[in-house]
Short mmCIF file of C-alpha atoms and ligand atoms in Angstrom, two decimals:
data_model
loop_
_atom_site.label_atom_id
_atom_site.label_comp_id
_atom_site.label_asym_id
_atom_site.label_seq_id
_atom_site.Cartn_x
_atom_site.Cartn_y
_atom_site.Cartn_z
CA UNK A 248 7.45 -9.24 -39.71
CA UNK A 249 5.43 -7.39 -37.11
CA UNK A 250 6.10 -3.91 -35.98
CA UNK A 251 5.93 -2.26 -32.25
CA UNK A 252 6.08 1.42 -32.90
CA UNK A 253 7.18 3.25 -29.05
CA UNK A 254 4.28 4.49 -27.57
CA UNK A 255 4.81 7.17 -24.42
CA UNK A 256 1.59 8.01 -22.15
CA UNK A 257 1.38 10.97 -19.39
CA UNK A 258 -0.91 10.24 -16.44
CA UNK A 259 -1.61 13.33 -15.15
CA UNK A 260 -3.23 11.85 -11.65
CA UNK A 261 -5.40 13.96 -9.86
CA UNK A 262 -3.59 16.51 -10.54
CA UNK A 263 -4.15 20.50 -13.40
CA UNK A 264 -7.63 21.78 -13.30
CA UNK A 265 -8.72 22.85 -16.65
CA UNK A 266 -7.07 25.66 -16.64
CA UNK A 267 -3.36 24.42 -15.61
CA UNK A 268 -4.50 21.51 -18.63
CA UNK A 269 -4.58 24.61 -20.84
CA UNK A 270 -1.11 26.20 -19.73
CA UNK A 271 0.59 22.36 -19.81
CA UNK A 272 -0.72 20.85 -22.75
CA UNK A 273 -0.11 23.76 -24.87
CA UNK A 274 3.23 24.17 -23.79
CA UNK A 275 3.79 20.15 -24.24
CA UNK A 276 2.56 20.78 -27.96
CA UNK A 277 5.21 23.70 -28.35
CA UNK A 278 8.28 21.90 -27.05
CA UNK A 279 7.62 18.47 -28.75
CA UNK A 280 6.65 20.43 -32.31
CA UNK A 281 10.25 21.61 -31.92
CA UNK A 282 11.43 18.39 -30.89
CA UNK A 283 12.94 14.98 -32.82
CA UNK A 284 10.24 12.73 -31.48
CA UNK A 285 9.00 11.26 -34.94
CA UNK A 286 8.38 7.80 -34.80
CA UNK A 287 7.43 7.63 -30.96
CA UNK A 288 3.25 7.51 -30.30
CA UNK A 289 2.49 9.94 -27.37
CA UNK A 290 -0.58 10.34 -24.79
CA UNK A 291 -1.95 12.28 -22.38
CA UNK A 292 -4.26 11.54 -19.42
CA UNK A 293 -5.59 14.89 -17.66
CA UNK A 294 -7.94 14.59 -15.62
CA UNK A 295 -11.62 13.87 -16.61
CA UNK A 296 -12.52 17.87 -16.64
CA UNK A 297 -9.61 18.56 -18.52
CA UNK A 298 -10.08 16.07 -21.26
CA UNK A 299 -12.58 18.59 -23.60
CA UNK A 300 -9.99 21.89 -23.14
CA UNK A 301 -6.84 19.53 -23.61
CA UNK A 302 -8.66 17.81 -27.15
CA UNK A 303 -9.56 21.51 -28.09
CA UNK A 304 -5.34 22.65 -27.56
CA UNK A 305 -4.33 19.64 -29.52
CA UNK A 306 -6.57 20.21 -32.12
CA UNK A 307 -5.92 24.06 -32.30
CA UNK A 308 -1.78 23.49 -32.23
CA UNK A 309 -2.48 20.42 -34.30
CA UNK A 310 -0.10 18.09 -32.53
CA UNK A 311 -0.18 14.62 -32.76
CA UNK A 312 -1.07 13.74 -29.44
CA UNK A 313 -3.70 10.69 -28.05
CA UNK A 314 -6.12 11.45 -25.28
CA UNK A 315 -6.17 9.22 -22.90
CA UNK A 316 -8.61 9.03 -19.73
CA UNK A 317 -7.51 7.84 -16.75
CA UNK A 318 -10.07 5.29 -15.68
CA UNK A 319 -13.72 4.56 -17.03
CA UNK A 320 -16.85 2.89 -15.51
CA UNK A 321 -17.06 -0.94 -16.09
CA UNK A 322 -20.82 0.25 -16.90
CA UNK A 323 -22.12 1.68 -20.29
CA UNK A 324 -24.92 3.45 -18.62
CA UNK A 325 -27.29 3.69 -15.94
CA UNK A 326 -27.92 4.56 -12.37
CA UNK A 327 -24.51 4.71 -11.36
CA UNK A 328 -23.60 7.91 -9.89
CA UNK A 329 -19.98 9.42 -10.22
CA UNK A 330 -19.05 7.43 -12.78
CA UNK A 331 -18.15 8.25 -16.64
CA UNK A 332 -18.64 5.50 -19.78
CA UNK A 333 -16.47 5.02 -22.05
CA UNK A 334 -18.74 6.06 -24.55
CA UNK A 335 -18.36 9.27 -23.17
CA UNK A 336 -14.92 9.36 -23.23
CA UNK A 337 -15.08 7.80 -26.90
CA UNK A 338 -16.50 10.67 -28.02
CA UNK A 339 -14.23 13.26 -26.82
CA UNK A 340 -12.06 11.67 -29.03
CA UNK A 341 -10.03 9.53 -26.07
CA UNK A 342 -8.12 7.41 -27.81
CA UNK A 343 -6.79 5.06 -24.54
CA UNK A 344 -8.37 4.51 -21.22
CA UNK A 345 -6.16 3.17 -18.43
CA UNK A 346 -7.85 0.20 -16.69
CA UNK A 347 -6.42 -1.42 -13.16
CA UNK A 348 -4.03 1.30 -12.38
CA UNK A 349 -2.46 0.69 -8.75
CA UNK A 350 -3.55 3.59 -7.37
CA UNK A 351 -7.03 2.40 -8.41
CA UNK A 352 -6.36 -0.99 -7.10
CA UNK A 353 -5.40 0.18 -3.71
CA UNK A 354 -7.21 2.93 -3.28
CA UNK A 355 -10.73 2.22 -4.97
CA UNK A 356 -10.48 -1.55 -4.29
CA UNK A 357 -10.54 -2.43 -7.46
CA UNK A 358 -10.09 -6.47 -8.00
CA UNK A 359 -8.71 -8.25 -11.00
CA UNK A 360 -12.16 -9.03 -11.59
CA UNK A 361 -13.26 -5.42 -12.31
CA UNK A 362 -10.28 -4.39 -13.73
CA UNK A 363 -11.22 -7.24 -16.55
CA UNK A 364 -14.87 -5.74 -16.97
CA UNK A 365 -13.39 -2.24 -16.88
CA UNK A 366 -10.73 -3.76 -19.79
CA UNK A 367 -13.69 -5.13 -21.90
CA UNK A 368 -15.77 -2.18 -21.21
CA UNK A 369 -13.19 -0.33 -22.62
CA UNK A 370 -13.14 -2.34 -25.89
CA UNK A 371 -17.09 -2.16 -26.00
CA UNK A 372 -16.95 1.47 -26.13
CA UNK A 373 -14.57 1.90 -28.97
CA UNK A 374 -11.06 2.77 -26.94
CA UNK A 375 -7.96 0.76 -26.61
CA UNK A 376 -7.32 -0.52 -22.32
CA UNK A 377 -4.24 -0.14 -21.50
CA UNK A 378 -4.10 -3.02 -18.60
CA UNK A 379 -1.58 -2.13 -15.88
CA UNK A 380 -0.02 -4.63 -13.78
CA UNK A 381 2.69 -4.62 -11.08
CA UNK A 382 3.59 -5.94 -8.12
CA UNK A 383 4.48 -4.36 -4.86
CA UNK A 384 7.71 -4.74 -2.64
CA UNK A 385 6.31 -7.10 -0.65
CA UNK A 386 5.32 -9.22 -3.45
CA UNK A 387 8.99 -8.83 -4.43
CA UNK A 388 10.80 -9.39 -1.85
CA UNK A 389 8.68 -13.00 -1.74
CA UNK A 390 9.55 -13.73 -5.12
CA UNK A 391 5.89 -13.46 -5.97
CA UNK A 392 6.24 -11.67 -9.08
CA UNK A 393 5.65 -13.42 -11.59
CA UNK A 394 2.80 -15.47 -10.10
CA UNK A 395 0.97 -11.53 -9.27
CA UNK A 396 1.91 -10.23 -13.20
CA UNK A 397 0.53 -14.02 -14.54
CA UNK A 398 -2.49 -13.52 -12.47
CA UNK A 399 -3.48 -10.08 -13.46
CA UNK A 400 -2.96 -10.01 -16.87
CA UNK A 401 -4.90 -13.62 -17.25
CA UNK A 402 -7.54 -11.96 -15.24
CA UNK A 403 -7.55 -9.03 -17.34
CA UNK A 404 -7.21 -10.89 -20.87
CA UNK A 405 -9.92 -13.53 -19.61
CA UNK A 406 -12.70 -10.56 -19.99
CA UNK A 407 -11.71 -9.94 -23.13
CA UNK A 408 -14.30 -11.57 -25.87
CA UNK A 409 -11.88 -11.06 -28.84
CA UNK A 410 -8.19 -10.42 -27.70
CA UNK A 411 -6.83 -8.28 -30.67
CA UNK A 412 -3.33 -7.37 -29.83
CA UNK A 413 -3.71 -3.67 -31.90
CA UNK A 414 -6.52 -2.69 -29.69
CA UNK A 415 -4.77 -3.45 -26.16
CA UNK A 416 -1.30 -2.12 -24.25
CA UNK A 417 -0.42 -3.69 -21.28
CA UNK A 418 1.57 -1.81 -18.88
CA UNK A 419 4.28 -3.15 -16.56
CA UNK A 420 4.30 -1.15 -13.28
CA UNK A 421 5.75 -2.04 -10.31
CA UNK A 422 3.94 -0.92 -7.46
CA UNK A 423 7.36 -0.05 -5.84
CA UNK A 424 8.54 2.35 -8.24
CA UNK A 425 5.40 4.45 -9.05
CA UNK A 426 6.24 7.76 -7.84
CA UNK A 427 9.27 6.94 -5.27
CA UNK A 428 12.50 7.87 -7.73
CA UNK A 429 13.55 4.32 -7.41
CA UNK A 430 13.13 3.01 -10.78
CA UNK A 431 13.09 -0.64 -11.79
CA UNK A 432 16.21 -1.61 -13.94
CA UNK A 433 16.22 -1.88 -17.62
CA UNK A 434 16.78 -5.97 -16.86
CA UNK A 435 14.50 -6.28 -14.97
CA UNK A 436 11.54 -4.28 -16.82
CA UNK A 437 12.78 -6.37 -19.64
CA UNK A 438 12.56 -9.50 -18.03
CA UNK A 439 9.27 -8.38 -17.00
CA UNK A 440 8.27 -7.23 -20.05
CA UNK A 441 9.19 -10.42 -21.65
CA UNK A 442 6.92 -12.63 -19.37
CA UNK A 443 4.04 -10.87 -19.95
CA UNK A 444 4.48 -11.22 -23.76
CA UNK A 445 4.73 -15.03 -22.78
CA UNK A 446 1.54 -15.07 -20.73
CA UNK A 447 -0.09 -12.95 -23.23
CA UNK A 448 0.89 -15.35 -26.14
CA UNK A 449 -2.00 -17.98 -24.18
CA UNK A 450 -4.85 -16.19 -25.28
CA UNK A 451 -3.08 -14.11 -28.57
CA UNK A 452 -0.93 -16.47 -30.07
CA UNK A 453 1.32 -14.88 -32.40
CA UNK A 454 -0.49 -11.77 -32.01
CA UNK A 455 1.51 -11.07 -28.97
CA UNK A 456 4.50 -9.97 -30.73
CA UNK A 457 2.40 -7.32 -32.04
CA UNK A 458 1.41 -6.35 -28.15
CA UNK A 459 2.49 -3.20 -26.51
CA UNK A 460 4.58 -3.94 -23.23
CA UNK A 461 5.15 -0.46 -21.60
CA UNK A 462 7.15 -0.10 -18.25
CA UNK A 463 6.44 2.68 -15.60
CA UNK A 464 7.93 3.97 -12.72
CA UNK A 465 9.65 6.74 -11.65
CA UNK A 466 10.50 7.46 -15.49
CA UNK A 467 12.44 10.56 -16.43
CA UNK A 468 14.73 12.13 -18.98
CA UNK A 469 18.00 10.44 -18.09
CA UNK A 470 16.35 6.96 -17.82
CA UNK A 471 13.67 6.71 -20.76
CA UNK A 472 16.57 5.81 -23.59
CA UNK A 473 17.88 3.03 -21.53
CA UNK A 474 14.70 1.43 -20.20
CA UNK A 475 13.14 1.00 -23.69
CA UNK A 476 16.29 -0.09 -24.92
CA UNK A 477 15.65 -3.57 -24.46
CA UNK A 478 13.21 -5.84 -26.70
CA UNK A 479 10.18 -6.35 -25.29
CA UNK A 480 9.65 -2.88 -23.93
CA UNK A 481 7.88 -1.05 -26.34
CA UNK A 482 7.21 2.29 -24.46
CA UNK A 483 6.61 4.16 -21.24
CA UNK A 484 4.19 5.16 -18.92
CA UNK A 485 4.80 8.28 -17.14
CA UNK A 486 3.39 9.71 -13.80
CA UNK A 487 5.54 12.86 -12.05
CA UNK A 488 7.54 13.85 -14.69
CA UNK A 489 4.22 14.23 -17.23
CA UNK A 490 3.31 17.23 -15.23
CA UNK A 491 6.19 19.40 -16.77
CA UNK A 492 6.30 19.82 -20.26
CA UNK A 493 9.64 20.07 -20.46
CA UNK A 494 10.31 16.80 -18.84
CA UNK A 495 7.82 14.81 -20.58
CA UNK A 496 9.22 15.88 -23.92
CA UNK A 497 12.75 15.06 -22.18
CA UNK A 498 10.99 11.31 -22.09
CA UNK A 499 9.69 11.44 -25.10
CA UNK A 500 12.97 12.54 -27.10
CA UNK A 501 14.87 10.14 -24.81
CA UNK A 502 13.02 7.66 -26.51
CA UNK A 503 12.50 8.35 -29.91
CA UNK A 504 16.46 8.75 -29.98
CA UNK A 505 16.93 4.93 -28.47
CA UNK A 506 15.18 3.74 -31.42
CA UNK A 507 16.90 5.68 -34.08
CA UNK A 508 20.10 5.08 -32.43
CA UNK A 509 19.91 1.68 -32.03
CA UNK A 510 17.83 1.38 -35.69
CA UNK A 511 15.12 -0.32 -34.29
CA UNK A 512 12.38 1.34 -35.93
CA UNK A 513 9.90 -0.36 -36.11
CA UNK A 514 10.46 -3.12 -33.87
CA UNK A 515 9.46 -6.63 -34.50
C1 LIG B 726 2.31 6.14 -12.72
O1 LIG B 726 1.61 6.63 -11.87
O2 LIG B 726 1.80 5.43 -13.61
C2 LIG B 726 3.75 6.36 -12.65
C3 LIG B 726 4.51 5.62 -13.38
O3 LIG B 726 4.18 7.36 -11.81
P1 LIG B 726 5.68 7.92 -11.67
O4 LIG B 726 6.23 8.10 -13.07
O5 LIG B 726 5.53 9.21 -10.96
O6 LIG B 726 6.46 6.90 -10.91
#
């Protein structure tokens, strides 16, 4: 028997200087303190700048509450201006690093290629990737979806020298649904969800039942119960509504009251 336990990650975006970090994050520690959310795992990805004055407010309000970064250089060091190692991160105490995010794809150009360096860069440096994958509408409307999710995650897994399904989360985001209020359906994140388990099993064997599958995409209060109410979805990753305290913990008590409803805790 293998457990899943939820896990629930804020990406912040570009988006809170420090000092907004400070006002959020605090408040975020308040309301989910005073909140039923045992049982669920829970992240946050400020911005780089933020990421020393957000550990310092978790740490003060002690709060169980990852740090996660938002990207990370493929690089461990070296003449490679702008960018930040995981090392670095590592040692604010970042817990997660998000590697192959669409926005990063389409904006920064980055390839499966580099989003499978990034992934094993992140390993190298002591954090967990969390690989995101997703396709677009286009992709969609082709019926291309399954081929773009097999090809990403292979790419991404492929990088990987040992695949240890406890030190990875893959992340199921279709491109359509980041940040437009039109949210994929609980089928069909499951069904996506459940295919990337499958491709996953290539390289991890059993050890993908013990894989994270989150979904993201327009996520919110009234949706986060019923889109990690089926199997394979494991948890949630969280763009707009991470930016208010009060509806991330929404999220977050959405699901930690799926799994106790439903008795699912832990999930095999
Ligand atoms: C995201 O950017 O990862 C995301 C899921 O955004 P949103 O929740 O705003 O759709």
């Amino acid at each position: 028997m293998t457990s899943r336990r939820p896990l629930v990650l804020g990406n912040w975006k570009l988006n809170c200087d420090h000092v907004q970090a400070v006002h959020l994050v605090t408040e975020l520690a308040l309301r989910l303190r005073g909140a039923d959310v045992g049982g669920v795992d829970v992240g946050v990805a400020p911005p780089f700048t933020d990421l020393r004055s957000v550990s310092s407010v978790l740490e003060a309000e002690q709060v169980d509450v990852a740090l996660v970064a938002q990207h990370a250089s493929e690089h461990d060091e070296g003449a490679f201006t702008g960018e930040v190692a995981v090392s670095m991160l590592h040692r604010l105490g970042v817990t997660y690093v998000l590697a192959g995010h669409s926005e990063r794809r389409r904006y920064f150009h980055m390839d499966d290629e580099t989003v499978a360096r990034t992934a094993a860069a992140v390993r190298r440096g002591g954090c967990v990737p969390v690989v995101c994958v997703g396709e677009t509408a286009d992709e969609r409307e082709e019926g291309r979806t399954e081929e773009v999710l097999e090809r990403q995650l292979r790419a991404a897994l492929g990088g990987l020298d040992d695949v240890d399904a406890e030190r990875l989360v893959v992340a199921y985001e279709p491109v359509w649904a980041i940040g437009t209020g039109q949210s994929a359906t609980p089928e069909d994140a499951e069904a996506a969800a459940s295919f990337l388990r499958g491709v996953a099993k290539g390289p991890l064997g059993d050890g993908a039942d013990r894989l994270r599958v989150l979904y993201g995409g327009s996520v919110d209060g009234d949706n986060a119960g019923d889109l990690v109410a089926p199997d394979d979805v494991d948890g949630l990753l969280v763009g707009g509504a991470s930016l208010s305290a009060q509806a991330f913990t929404a999220v977050v008590t959405g699901v930690a009251d799926c799994y106790r409803s439903r008795a699912r805790s832990p999930r095999r």
